[in-house]
Amino acid sequence: MTNINDGRIYKGSDCASVHTLVQGWGTLSLEAIVHSGLLYSLFQDYKDSVDFVMVYILEAHPKGGAERGPDYSVLCQHETLEDRIKAATMLIDLDVEYHTFTADIRSQTQIPLVLDTIDNVFTSTFAAAPDRAYVVENNSIAYLGRPIVQQIMTEIDMAVELREFFEKKSYQKKNDA
């Protein structure tokens, strides 16, 4: 993964604790910003017991690709790391209501947003897809979220499924501390 601020490449183990939520994010859209309210609420409830990190991956609906209209297809597919940095920075800047994401990988108040490498190592390694979440426990995948198409078909959001998983596993909520 790559740090937005300085382009430094690091391994997931550099930011991993016992319970780490990793989510692939691959679209810059207004709907994604609305979705971030559910994710922000989940983060606020579990940030003391779960390390959150968001990985910005390929654009899901790039201009000139699998377009879905002007609200979805805002950017072309990233051809350079600078393109991906620009997209991630735009996502951070667009989220004016919740301020969910940050480029600061050590933040305790927002979810760190990092980048997949331009050759998409994270995407290839984890079969990453937009809005697909992973929970890593002790270097093993403990939870693999459903792809976005399945979430849409059942109208059950990824953040809702993650909350259910955290509750089932008895992860400690902030209010329970």
Coordinates of C-alpha atoms in Angstrom, one line a residue:
M1 CA 0.0 0.0 0.0
T2 CA 1.1 3.5 -0.6
N3 CA 0.9 6.6 1.7
I4 CA -0.9 9.5 0.0
N5 CA 1.3 12.1 1.6
D6 CA 4.8 10.9 0.8
G7 CA 4.3 8.0 -1.6
R8 CA 6.1 5.6 0.8
I9 CA 5.2 2.0 0.2
Y10 CA 4.6 -0.1 3.3
K11 CA 3.2 -3.5 4.2
G12 CA -0.1 -4.1 5.9
S13 CA 1.7 -5.3 9.0
D14 CA 3.0 -1.7 9.4
C15 CA -0.5 -0.6 10.5
A16 CA -2.0 -3.9 11.7
S17 CA -3.1 -4.8 15.2
V18 CA -5.0 -7.8 16.5
H19 CA -8.2 -6.7 14.7
T20 CA -7.9 -4.7 11.5
L21 CA -10.6 -3.7 9.1
V22 CA -9.4 -3.2 5.6
Q23 CA -11.7 -2.0 2.9
G24 CA -11.2 -1.6 -0.8
W25 CA -12.6 1.7 -2.2
G26 CA -12.8 2.2 -5.9
T27 CA -15.1 5.0 -6.8
L28 CA -15.3 8.7 -6.5
S29 CA -19.1 9.4 -6.5
L30 CA -21.6 11.3 -4.5
E31 CA -23.2 8.0 -3.4
A32 CA -19.9 6.9 -2.0
I33 CA -19.8 10.0 0.2
V34 CA -23.4 9.3 1.5
H35 CA -22.3 5.8 2.2
S36 CA -19.4 7.1 4.3
G37 CA -21.9 8.2 7.1
L38 CA -22.6 4.5 7.9
L39 CA -18.9 3.8 7.8
Y40 CA -18.1 6.8 10.0
S41 CA -20.6 5.7 12.6
L42 CA -19.1 2.2 12.6
F43 CA -15.6 3.7 13.0
Q44 CA -16.7 5.9 15.9
D45 CA -18.2 2.9 17.7
Y46 CA -15.3 0.5 17.2
K47 CA -12.2 2.6 16.7
D48 CA -10.8 1.7 20.2
S49 CA -10.8 -2.0 19.4
V50 CA -10.4 -2.2 15.6
D51 CA -7.8 -0.5 13.4
F52 CA -9.5 0.8 10.3
V53 CA -7.8 1.4 7.0
M54 CA -9.3 2.2 3.6
V55 CA -7.4 1.3 0.5
Y56 CA -8.2 3.3 -2.6
I57 CA -8.1 0.8 -5.6
L58 CA -9.0 1.0 -9.3
E59 CA -12.0 3.2 -10.3
A60 CA -15.1 1.0 -10.4
H61 CA -16.8 3.0 -13.1
P62 CA -14.2 5.1 -14.9
K63 CA -14.8 7.5 -17.7
G64 CA -14.3 5.6 -20.9
G65 CA -14.8 2.3 -19.2
A66 CA -17.8 0.8 -17.4
E67 CA -19.5 4.1 -17.1
R68 CA -22.7 4.6 -15.1
G69 CA -23.4 8.3 -15.7
P70 CA -22.0 11.6 -14.4
D71 CA -22.7 10.9 -10.7
Y72 CA -20.5 7.7 -10.9
S73 CA -18.0 8.1 -13.7
V74 CA -16.1 11.1 -12.5
L75 CA -12.5 10.1 -13.2
C76 CA -10.6 8.1 -15.8
Q77 CA -8.9 4.9 -14.7
H78 CA -5.6 5.8 -12.9
E79 CA -2.6 5.5 -15.1
T80 CA -0.1 6.8 -12.6
L81 CA 0.3 6.9 -8.9
E82 CA -0.3 10.7 -9.1
D83 CA -3.7 9.9 -10.7
R84 CA -4.6 7.7 -7.8
I85 CA -3.3 10.2 -5.2
K86 CA -5.5 12.9 -6.9
A87 CA -8.6 10.6 -6.7
A88 CA -8.0 9.8 -3.0
T89 CA -7.4 13.4 -2.2
M90 CA -10.7 14.3 -4.0
L91 CA -12.5 11.7 -1.9
I92 CA -11.1 13.2 1.3
D93 CA -12.0 16.7 0.2
L94 CA -15.6 15.8 -0.9
D95 CA -16.5 14.3 2.4
V96 CA -17.4 17.6 4.1
E97 CA -20.2 16.2 6.3
Y98 CA -18.4 13.4 8.1
H99 CA -14.7 13.9 7.4
T100 CA -14.4 10.2 7.5
F101 CA -11.1 9.8 5.8
T102 CA -7.6 11.2 6.2
A103 CA -4.2 10.8 4.6
D104 CA -2.7 10.6 8.1
I105 CA -2.0 6.8 8.6
R106 CA -1.6 7.3 12.3
S107 CA -4.9 9.1 12.8
Q108 CA -7.1 8.1 15.8
T109 CA -10.0 10.4 14.7
Q110 CA -10.5 9.5 11.1
I111 CA -10.0 6.4 8.9
P112 CA -6.6 6.4 7.2
L113 CA -6.9 6.3 3.4
V114 CA -4.0 4.7 1.6
L115 CA -3.5 3.7 -2.0
D116 CA -3.1 0.4 -3.8
T117 CA 0.1 0.4 -5.7
I118 CA -0.3 1.4 -9.4
D119 CA 0.3 -2.2 -10.4
N120 CA -2.6 -3.1 -8.1
V121 CA -0.8 -5.5 -5.7
F122 CA -3.5 -5.2 -3.0
T123 CA -6.3 -5.8 -5.5
S124 CA -4.6 -8.9 -6.9
T125 CA -3.6 -10.3 -3.5
F126 CA -7.0 -9.9 -1.8
A127 CA -9.4 -10.0 -4.8
A128 CA -10.3 -6.5 -3.8
A129 CA -13.4 -4.9 -5.1
P130 CA -15.2 -1.6 -4.4
D131 CA -17.0 -1.6 -1.0
R132 CA -15.7 -5.0 -0.1
A133 CA -14.4 -5.3 3.4
Y134 CA -12.0 -7.6 5.1
V135 CA -11.3 -8.1 8.7
V136 CA -7.8 -9.4 9.5
E137 CA -7.2 -11.0 12.9
N138 CA -3.7 -12.1 13.8
N139 CA -2.6 -12.1 10.1
S140 CA -5.5 -14.2 8.9
I141 CA -8.7 -13.1 7.1
A142 CA -11.5 -13.5 9.7
Y143 CA -14.2 -11.8 7.6
L144 CA -14.6 -11.4 3.8
G145 CA -17.4 -9.1 2.8
R146 CA -19.7 -9.7 -0.1
P147 CA -19.0 -7.9 -3.4
I148 CA -21.0 -4.8 -3.9
V149 CA -23.3 -6.4 -6.5
Q150 CA -24.5 -8.9 -3.9
Q151 CA -24.9 -6.1 -1.3
I152 CA -27.1 -4.1 -3.8
M153 CA -29.2 -7.2 -4.6
T154 CA -30.1 -7.7 -0.9
E155 CA -30.0 -4.0 0.0
I156 CA -27.8 -4.8 3.0
D157 CA -24.9 -2.4 3.2
M158 CA -21.4 -3.5 4.0
A159 CA -21.2 -1.3 7.1
V160 CA -24.3 -3.1 8.5
E161 CA -22.8 -6.5 7.8
L162 CA -19.5 -5.4 9.5
R163 CA -21.4 -4.1 12.6
E164 CA -23.2 -7.5 12.8
F165 CA -19.8 -9.3 12.5
F166 CA -18.2 -7.1 15.2
E167 CA -21.1 -7.7 17.6
K168 CA -21.1 -11.4 16.9
K169 CA -17.3 -11.5 17.7
S170 CA -17.9 -9.4 20.8
Y171 CA -15.5 -6.6 19.7
Q172 CA -15.7 -3.9 22.3
K173 CA -17.6 -0.8 21.3
K174 CA -16.5 2.6 22.5
N175 CA -19.5 2.9 24.9
D176 CA -18.7 -0.5 26.4
A177 CA -15.1 0.4 27.3

